[in-house]
PDB file of C-alpha atoms in Angstrom:
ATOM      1  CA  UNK A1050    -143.188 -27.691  39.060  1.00 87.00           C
ATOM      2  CA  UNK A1051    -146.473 -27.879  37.217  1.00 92.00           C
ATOM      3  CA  UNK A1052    -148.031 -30.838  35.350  1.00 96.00           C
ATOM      4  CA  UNK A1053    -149.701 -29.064  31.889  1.00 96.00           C
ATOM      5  CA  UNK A1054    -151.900 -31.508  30.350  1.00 97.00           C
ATOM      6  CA  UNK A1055    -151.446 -31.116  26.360  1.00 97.00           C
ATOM      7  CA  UNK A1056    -153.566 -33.553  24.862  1.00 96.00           C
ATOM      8  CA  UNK A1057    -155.672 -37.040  25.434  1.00 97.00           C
ATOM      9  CA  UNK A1058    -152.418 -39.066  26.612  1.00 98.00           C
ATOM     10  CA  UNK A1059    -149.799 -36.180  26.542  1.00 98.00           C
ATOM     11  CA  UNK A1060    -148.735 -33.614  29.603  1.00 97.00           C
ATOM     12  CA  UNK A1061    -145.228 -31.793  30.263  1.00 97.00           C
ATOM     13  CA  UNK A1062    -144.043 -31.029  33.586  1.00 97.00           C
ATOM     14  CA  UNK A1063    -143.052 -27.066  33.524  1.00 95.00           C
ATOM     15  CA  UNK A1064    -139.516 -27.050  34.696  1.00 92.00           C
ATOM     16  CA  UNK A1065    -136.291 -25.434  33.496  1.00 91.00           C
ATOM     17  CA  UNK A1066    -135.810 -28.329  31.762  1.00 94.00           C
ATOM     18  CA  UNK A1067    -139.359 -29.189  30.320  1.00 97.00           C
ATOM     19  CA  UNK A1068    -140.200 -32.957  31.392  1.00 98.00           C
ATOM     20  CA  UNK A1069    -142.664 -34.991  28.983  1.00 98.00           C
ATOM     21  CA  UNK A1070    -145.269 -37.540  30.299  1.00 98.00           C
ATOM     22  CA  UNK A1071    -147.270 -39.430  27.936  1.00 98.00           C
ATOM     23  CA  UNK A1072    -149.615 -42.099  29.392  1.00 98.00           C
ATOM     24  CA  UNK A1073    -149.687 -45.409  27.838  1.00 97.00           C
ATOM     25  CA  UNK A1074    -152.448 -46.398  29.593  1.00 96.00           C
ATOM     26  CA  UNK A1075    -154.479 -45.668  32.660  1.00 95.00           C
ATOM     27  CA  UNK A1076    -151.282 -46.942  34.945  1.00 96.00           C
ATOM     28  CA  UNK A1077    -148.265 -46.631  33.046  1.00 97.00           C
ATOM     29  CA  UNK A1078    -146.491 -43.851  31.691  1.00 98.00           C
ATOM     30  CA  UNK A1079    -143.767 -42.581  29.929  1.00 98.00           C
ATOM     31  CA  UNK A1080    -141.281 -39.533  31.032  1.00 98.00           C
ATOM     32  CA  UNK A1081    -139.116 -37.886  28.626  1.00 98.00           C
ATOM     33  CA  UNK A1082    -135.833 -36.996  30.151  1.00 98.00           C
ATOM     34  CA  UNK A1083    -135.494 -36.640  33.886  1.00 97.00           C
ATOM     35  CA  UNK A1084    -134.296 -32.884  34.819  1.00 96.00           C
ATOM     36  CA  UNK A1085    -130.703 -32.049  36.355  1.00 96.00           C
ATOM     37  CA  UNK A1086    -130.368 -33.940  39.647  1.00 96.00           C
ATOM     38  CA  UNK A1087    -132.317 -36.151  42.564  1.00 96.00           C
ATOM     39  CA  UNK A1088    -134.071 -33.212  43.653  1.00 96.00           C
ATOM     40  CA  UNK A1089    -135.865 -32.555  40.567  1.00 97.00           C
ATOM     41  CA  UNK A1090    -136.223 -36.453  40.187  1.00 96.00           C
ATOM     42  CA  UNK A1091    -137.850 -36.321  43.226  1.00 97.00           C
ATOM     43  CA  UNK A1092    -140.086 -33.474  42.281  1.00 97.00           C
ATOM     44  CA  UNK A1093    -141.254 -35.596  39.053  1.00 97.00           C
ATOM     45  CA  UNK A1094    -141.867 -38.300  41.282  1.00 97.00           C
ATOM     46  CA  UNK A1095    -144.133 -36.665  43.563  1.00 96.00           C
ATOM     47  CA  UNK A1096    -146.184 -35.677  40.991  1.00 97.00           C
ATOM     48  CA  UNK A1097    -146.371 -38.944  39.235  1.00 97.00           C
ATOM     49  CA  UNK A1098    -147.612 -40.770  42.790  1.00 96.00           C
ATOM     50  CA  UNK A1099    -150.051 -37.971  42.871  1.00 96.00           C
ATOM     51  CA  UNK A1100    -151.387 -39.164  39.817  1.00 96.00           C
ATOM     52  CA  UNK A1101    -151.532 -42.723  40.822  1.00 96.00           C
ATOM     53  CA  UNK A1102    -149.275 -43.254  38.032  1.00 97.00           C
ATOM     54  CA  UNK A1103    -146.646 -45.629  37.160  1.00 97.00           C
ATOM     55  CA  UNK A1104    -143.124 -44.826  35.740  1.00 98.00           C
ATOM     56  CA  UNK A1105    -142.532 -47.433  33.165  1.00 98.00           C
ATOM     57  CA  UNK A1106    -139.939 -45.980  30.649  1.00 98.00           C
ATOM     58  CA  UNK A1107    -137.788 -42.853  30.602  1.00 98.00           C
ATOM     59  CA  UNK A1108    -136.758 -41.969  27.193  1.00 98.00           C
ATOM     60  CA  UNK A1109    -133.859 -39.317  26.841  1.00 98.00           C
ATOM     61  CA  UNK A1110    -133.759 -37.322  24.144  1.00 98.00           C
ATOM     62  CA  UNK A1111    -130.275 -36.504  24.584  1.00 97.00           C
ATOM     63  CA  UNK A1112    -127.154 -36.938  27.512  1.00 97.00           C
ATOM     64  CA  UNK A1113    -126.945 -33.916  28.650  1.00 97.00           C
ATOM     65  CA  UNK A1114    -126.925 -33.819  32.586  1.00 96.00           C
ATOM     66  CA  UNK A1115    -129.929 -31.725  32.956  1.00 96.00           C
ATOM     67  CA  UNK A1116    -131.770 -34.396  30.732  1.00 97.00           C
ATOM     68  CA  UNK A1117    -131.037 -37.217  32.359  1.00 97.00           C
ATOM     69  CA  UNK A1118    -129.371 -35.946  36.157  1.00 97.00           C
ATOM     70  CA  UNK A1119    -132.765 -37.507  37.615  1.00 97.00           C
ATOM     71  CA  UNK A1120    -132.652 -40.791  35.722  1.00 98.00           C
ATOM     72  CA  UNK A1121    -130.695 -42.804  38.607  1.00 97.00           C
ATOM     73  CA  UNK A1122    -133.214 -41.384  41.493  1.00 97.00           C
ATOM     74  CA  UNK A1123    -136.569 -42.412  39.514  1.00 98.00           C
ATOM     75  CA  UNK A1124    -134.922 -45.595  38.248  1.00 98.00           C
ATOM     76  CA  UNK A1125    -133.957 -47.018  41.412  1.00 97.00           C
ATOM     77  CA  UNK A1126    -137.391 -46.066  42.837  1.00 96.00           C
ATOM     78  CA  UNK A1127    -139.419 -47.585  39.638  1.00 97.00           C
ATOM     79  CA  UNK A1128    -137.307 -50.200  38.408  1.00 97.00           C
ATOM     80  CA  UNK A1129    -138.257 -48.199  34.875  1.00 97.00           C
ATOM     81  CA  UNK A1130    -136.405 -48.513  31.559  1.00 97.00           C
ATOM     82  CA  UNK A1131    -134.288 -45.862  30.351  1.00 98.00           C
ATOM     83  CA  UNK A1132    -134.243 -45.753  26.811  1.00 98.00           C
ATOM     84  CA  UNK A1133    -131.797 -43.305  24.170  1.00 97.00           C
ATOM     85  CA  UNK A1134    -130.677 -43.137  20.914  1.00 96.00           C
ATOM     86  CA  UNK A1135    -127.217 -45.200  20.130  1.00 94.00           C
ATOM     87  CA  UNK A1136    -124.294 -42.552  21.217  1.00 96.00           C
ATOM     88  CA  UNK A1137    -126.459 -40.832  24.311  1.00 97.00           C
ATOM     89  CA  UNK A1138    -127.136 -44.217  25.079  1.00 97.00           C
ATOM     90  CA  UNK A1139    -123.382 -44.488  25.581  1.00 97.00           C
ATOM     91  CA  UNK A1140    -122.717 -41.266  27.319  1.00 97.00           C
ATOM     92  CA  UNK A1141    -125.942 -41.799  30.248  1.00 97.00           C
ATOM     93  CA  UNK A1142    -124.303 -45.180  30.737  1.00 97.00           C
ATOM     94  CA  UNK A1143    -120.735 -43.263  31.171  1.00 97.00           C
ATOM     95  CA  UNK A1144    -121.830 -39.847  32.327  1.00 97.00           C
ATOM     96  CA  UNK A1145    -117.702 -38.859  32.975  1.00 97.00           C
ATOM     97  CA  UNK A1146    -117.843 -38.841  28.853  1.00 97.00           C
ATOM     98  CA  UNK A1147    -119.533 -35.536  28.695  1.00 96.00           C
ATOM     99  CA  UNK A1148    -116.511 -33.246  30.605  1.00 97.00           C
ATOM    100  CA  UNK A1149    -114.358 -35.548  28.900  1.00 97.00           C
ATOM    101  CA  UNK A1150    -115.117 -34.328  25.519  1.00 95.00           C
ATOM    102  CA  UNK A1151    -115.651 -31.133  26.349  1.00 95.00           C
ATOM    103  CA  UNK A1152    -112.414 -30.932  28.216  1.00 95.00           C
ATOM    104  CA  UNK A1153    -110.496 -33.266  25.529  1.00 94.00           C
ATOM    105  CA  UNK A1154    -108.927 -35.702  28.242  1.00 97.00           C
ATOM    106  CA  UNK A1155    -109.774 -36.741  31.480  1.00 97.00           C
ATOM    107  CA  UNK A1156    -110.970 -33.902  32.931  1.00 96.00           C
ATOM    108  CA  UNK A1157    -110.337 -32.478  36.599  1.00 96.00           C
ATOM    109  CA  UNK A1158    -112.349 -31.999  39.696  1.00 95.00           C
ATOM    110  CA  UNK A1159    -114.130 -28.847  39.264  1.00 95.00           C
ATOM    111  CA  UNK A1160    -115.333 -30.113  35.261  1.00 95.00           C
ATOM    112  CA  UNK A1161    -116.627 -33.270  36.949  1.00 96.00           C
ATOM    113  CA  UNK A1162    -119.928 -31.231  38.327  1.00 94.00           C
ATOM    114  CA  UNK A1163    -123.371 -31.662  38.183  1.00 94.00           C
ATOM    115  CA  UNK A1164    -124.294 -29.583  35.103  1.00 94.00           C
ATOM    116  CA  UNK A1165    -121.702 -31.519  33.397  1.00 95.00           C
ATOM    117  CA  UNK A1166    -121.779 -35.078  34.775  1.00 96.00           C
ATOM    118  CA  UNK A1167    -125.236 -36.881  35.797  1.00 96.00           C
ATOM    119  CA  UNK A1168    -125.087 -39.639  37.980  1.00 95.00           C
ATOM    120  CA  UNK A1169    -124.635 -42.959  36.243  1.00 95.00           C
ATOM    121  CA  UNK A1170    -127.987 -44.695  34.896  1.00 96.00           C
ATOM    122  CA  UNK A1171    -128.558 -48.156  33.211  1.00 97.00           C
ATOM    123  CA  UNK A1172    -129.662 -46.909  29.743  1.00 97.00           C
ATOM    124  CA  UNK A1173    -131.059 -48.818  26.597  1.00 97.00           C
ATOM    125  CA  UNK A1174    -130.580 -48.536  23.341  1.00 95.00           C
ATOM    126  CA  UNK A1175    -133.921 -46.930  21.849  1.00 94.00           C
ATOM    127  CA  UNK A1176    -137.027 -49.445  20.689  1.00 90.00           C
ATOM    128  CA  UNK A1177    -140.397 -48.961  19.219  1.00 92.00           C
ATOM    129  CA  UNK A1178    -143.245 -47.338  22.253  1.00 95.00           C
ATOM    130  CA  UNK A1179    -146.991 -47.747  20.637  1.00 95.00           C
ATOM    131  CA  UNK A1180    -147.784 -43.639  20.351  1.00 97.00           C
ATOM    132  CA  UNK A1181    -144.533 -42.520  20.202  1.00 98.00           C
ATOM    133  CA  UNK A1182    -142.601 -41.434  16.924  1.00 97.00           C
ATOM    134  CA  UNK A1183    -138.876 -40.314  17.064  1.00 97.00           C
ATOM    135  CA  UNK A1184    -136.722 -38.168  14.538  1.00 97.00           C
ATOM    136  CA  UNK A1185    -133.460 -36.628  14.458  1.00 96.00           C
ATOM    137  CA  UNK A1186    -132.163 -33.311  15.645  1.00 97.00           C
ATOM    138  CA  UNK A1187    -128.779 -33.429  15.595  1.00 97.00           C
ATOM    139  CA  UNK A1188    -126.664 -30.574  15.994  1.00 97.00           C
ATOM    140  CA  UNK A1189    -127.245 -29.512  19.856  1.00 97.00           C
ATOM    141  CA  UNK A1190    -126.128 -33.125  20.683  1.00 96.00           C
ATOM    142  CA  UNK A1191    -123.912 -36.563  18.674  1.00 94.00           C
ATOM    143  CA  UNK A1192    -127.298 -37.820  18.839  1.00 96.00           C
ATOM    144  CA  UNK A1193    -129.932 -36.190  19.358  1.00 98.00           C
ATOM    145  CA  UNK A1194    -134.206 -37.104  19.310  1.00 98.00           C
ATOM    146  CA  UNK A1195    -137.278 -35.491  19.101  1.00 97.00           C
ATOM    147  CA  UNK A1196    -140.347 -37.282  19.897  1.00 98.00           C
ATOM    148  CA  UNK A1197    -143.594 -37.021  18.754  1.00 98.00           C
ATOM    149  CA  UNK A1198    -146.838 -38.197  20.359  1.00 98.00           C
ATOM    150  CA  UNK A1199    -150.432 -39.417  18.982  1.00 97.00           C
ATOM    151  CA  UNK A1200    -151.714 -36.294  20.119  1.00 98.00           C
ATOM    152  CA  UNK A1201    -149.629 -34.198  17.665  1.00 97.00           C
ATOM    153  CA  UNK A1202    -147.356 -33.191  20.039  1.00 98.00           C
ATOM    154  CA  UNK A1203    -143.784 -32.683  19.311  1.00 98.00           C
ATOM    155  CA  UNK A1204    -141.087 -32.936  22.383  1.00 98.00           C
ATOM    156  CA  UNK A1205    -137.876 -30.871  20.423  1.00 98.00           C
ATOM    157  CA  UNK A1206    -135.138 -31.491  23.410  1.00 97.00           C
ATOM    158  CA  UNK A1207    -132.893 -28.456  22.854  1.00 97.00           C
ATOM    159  CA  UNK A1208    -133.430 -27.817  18.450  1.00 97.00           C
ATOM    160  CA  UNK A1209    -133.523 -24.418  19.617  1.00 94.00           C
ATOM    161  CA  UNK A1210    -133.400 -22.061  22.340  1.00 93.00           C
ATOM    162  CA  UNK A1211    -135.800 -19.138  23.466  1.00 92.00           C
ATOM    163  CA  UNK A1212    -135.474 -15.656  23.035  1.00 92.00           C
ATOM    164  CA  UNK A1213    -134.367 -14.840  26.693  1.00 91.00           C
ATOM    165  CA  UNK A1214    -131.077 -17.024  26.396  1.00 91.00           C
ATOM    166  CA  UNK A1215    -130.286 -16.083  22.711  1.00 93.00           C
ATOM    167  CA  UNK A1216    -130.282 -12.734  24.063  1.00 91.00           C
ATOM    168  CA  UNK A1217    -128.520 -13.332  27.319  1.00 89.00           C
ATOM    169  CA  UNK A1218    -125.693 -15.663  26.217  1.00 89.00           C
ATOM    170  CA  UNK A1219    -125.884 -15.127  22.056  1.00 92.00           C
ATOM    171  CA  UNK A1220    -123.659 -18.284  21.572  1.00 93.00           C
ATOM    172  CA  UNK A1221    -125.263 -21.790  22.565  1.00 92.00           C
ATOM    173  CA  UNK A1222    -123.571 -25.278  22.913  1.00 95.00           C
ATOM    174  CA  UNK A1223    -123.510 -26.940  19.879  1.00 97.00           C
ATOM    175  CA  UNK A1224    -121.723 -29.871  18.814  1.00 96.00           C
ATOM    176  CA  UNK A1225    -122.293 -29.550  14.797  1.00 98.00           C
ATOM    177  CA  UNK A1226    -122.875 -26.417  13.003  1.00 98.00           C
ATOM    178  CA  UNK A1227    -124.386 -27.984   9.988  1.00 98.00           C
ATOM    179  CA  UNK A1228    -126.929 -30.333  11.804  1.00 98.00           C
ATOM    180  CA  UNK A1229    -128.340 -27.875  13.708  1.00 98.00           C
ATOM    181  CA  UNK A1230    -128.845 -25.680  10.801  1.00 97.00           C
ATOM    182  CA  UNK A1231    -130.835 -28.699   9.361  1.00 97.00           C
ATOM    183  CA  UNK A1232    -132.392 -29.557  12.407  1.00 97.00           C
ATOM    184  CA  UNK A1233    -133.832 -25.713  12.242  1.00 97.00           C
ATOM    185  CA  UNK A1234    -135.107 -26.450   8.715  1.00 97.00           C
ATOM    186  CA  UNK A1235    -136.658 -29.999   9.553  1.00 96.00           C
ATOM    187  CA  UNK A1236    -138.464 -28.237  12.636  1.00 97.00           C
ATOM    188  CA  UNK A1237    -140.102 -25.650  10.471  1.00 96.00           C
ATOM    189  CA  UNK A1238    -141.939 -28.254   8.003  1.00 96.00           C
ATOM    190  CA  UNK A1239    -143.822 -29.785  11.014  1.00 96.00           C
ATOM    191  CA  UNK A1240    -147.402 -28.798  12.293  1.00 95.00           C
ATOM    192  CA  UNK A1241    -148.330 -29.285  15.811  1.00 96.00           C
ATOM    193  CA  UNK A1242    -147.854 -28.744  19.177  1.00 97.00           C
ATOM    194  CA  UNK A1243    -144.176 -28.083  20.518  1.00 98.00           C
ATOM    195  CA  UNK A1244    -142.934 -28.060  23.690  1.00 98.00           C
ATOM    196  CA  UNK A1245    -138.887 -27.186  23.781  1.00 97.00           C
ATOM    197  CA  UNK A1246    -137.236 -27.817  26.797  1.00 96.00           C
ATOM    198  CA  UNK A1247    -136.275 -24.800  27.406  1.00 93.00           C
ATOM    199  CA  UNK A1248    -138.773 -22.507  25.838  1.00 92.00           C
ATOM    200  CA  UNK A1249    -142.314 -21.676  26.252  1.00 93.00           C
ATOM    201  CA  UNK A1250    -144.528 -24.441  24.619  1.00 95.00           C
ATOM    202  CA  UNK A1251    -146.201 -23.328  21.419  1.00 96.00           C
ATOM    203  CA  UNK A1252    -148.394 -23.926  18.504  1.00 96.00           C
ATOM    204  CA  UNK A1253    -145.978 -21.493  16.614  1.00 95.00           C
ATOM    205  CA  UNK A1254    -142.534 -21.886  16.431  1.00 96.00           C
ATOM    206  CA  UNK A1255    -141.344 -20.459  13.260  1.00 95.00           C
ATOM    207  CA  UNK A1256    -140.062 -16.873  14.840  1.00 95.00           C
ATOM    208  CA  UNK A1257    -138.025 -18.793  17.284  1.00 96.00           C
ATOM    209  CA  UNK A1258    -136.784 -20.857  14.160  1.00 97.00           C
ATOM    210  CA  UNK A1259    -135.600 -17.942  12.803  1.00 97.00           C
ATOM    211  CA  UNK A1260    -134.273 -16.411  15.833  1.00 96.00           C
ATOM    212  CA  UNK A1261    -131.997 -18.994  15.970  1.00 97.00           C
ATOM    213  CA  UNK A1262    -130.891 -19.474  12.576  1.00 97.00           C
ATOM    214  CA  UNK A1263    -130.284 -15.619  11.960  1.00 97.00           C
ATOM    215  CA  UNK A1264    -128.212 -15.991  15.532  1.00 97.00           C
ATOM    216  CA  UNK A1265    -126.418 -19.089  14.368  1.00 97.00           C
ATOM    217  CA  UNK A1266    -125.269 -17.199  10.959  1.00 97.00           C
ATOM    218  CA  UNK A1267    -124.344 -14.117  12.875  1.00 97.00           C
ATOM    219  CA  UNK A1268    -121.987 -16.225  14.970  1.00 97.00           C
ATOM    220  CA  UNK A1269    -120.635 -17.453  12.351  1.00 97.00           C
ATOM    221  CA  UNK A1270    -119.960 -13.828  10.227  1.00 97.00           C
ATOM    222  CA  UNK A1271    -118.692 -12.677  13.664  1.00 97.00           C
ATOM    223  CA  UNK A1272    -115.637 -15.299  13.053  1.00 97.00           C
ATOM    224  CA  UNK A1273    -114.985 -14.764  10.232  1.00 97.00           C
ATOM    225  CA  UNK A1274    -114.300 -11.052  10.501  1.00 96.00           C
ATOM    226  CA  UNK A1275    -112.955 -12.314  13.967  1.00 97.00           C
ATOM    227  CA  UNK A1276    -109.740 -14.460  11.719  1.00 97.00           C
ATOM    228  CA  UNK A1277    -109.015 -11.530   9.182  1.00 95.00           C
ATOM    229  CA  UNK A1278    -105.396 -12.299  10.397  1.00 95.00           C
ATOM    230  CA  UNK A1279    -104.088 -15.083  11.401  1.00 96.00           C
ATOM    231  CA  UNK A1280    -105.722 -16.329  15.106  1.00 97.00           C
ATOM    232  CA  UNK A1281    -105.209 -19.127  17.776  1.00 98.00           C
ATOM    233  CA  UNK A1282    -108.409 -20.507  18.952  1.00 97.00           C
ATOM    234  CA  UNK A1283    -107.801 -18.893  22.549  1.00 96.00           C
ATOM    235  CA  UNK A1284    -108.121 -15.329  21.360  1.00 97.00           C
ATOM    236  CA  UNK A1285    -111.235 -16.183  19.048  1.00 97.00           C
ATOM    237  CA  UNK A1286    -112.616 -17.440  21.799  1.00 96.00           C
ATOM    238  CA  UNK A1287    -111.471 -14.175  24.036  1.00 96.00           C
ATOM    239  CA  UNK A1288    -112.806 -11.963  21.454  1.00 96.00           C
ATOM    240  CA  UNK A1289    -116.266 -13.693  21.452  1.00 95.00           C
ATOM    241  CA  UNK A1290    -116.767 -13.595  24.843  1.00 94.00           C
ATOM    242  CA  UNK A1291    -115.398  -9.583  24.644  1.00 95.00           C
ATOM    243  CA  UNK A1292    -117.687  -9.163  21.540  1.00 94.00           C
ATOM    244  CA  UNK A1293    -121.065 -10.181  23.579  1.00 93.00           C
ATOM    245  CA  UNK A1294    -119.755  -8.450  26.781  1.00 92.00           C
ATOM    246  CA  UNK A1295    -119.779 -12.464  28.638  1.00 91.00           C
ATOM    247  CA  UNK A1296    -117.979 -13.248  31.875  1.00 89.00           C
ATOM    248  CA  UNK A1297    -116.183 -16.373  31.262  1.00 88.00           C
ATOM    249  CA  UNK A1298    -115.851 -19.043  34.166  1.00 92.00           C
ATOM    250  CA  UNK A1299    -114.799 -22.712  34.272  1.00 93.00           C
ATOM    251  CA  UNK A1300    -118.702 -24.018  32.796  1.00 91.00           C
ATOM    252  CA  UNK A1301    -118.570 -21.448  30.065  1.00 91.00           C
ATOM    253  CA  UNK A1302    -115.625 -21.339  29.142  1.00 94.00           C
ATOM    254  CA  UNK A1303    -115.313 -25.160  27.815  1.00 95.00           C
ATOM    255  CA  UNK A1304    -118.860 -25.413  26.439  1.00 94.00           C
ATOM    256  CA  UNK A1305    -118.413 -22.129  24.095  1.00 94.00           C
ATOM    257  CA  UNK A1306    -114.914 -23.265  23.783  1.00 96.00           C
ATOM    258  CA  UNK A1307    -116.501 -26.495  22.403  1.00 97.00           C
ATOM    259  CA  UNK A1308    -119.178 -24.433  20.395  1.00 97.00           C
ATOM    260  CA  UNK A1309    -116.942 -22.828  18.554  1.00 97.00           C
ATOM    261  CA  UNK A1310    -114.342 -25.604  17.478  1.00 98.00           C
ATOM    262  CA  UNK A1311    -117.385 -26.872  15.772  1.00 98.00           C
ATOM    263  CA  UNK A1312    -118.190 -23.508  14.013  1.00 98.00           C
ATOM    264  CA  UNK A1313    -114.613 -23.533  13.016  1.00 98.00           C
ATOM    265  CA  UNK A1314    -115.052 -27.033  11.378  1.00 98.00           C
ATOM    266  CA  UNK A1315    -118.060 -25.861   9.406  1.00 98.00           C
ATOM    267  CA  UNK A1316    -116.144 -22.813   8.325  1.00 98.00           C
ATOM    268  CA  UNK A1317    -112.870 -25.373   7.176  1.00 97.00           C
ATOM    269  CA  UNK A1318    -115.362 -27.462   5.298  1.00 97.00           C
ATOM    270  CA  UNK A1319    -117.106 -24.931   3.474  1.00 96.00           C
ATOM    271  CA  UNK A1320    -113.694 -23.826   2.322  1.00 96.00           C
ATOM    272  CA  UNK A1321    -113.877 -20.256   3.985  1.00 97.00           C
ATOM    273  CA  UNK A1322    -111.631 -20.583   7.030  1.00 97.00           C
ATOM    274  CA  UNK A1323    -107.918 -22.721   6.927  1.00 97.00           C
ATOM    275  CA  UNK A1324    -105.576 -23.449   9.737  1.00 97.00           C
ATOM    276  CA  UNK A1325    -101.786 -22.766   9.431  1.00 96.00           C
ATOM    277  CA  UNK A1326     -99.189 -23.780  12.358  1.00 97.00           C
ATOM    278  CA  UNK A1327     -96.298 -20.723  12.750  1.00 96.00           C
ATOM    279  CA  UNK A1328     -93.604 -21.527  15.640  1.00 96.00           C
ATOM    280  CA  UNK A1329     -95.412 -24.559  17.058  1.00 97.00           C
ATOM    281  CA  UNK A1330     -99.372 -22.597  17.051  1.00 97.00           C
ATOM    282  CA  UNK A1331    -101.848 -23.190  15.669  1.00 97.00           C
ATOM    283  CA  UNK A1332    -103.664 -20.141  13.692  1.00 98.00           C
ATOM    284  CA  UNK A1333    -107.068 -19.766  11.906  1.00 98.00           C
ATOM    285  CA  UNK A1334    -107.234 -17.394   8.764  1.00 97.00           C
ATOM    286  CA  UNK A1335    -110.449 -16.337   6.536  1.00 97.00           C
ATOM    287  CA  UNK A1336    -109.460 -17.890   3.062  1.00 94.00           C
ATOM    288  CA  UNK A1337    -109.092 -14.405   0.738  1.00 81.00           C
ATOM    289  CA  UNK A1338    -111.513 -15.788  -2.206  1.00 61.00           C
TER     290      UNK A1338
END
C-alpha cells in the first residue's frame, strides 16, 4: 500500500480498494472508506502514524464490506467518527443486512463472509466537513456518495469499474439499472481529478464512462434476446453466466443473481420485458411490440 499525494490537502492510499485521505489540518485527517478487513485497517493505520497524523472521521461512501471491513479496527484504535449517507448508514451499523438482501432472508453460514459482511461499526448519519462536497451515485449501491475535495478531486466509490474487470467478469453488482446509467451521465459533466476505487486514478475518465455504459446496454440486449420465450430467472441467470463463459460459486452467484433482478426491473418498467406465472413459476417474456 502506497500513499499518492493528489493535491494541497488530498492523497489516496493505492489499494484494491482505493482509500482517500484528505487533511483537515496539519493533525487531523479524514479517510474515505476503510478497505475489506483489520488487516488492511491496519495497513492504513500504519501509514497514518507514519505521517504523524490523526484519524478524525471516516466517511463511507457506500456499505459494501470492502468499504468499510476496516472501519471497526481504526475506530476502536482512534475513537474516530464514521460518517455515511442515510441507508449505508443503516447497513455499516447492521453489516448482516448486506447477505441478507442479497440472499432475500436470513442468510446461511457460508453468505455470512467477509466480502459480504464487515464487522459491525458505530456509523453516523452524514454532516457537513469544511473541504468536502458530496453528491449522489446511486446505482452500484441504495445509497451511494461521491466526494469531492477543495483540491478538485473527485473520490467516485464504485460509479464505474475499469477495463480489466469489465472484461473479466462483463456483469457488475448493481442494485438499480437506471441510477447507474445516470450516475454514468452525472460523472461525465465533471472536470477534475478522479480517483475510482477500483480503477486507475485519472484526469480522464470519459472512455471508462463509456466502457461502462456500452457494457451496461449490452447486458441488457443480451436479456432480452435471452427471454424470447418464456424464462425463469434461474436459467437467465444460467445462460448469462454460459454466455460470458463465468464459473459460478456461492459469492457470484447471489451478487449477479442480484444484478440481474434489477436489470429485469428496468426492463418491466420500460415496458419491454413482463412476467407471467405457468404451473406455480414464475417466467420472464420480451413484450412483442
Amino acid at each position: 500500500m502506497e500513499l499518492i499525494k493528489l493535491g494541497e490537502k488530498t492523497y489516496y492510499i493505492k489499494n484494491n480498494t482505493n482509500i482517500g485521505v484528505y487533511k483537515l489540518n496539519d493533525n487531523d485527517v479524514v479517510l474515505i472508506d476503510s478497505g475489506l478487513d483489520e488487516s488492511v485497517g491496519r495497513k492504513i493505520l500504519r501509514i497514518i502514524n507514519e505521517n504523524n497524523w490523526n484519524v478524525k472521521y471516516i466517511i463511507n461512501t457506500h456499505s459494501h464490506a470492502d468499504h468499510t471491513g476496516g472501519n471497526k479496527f481504526i475506530q476502536a484504535r482512534t475513537n474516530c467518527k464514521i460518517y455515511a449517507s442515510t441507508i449505508e448508514c443503516d447497513i455499516t451499523n447492521h453489516p448482516i443486512l448486506e447477505p441478507t438482501y442479497l440472499y432475500g432472508a436470513y442468510p446461511f453460514k457460508e453468505l455470512r463472509n467477509k466480502f459480504l459482511e464487515a464487522e459491525k461499526s458505530n456509523c453516523e448519519e452524514l454532516f457537513d466537513i469544511e473541504g468536502l462536497e458530496y453528491f449522489t451515485l446511486n446505482g452500484h449501491s441504495f445509497d451511494m456518495i461521491g466526494i469531492k475535495t477543495s483540491d478538485n478531486v473527485y473520490f467516485i466509490a464504485d460509479a464505474l469499474f475499469d477495463e480489466k474487470t469489465i472484461n473479466k467478469y462483463h456483469i457488475s453488482y448493481l442494485n438499480n439499472v437506471s441510477d447507474f446509467i445516470n450516475s454514468l451521465d452525472k460523472l461525465s459533466e465533471l472536470n477534475g481529478c478522479f480517483v475510482p476505487s477500483h480503477a486507475e486514478v485519472s484526469n480522464d475518465i470519459k472512455s471508462l464512462i463509456k466502457l461502462n455504459k456500452d457494457k451496461t446496454y449490452e447486458v441488457l440486449d443480451k436479456i432480452l434476446l435471452i427471454c424470447k420465450e418464456n424464462i425463469t430467472l434461474e436459467d437467465i441467470v444460467k445462460s448469462i453466466f454460459d454466455t460470458y463463459s463465468l464459473q459460478m460459486n456461492l459469492t457470484q452467484y447471489y451478487l449477479i443473481t442480484s444484478t440481474i433482478k434489477a436489470y429485469l426491473s428496468y426492463l418491466i418498467e420500460l415496458n419491454q420485458i413482463k412476467y407471467e406465472f405457468i404451473d406455480n413459476k414464475m417466467y420472464f417474456k420480451v413484450i412483442c411490440q
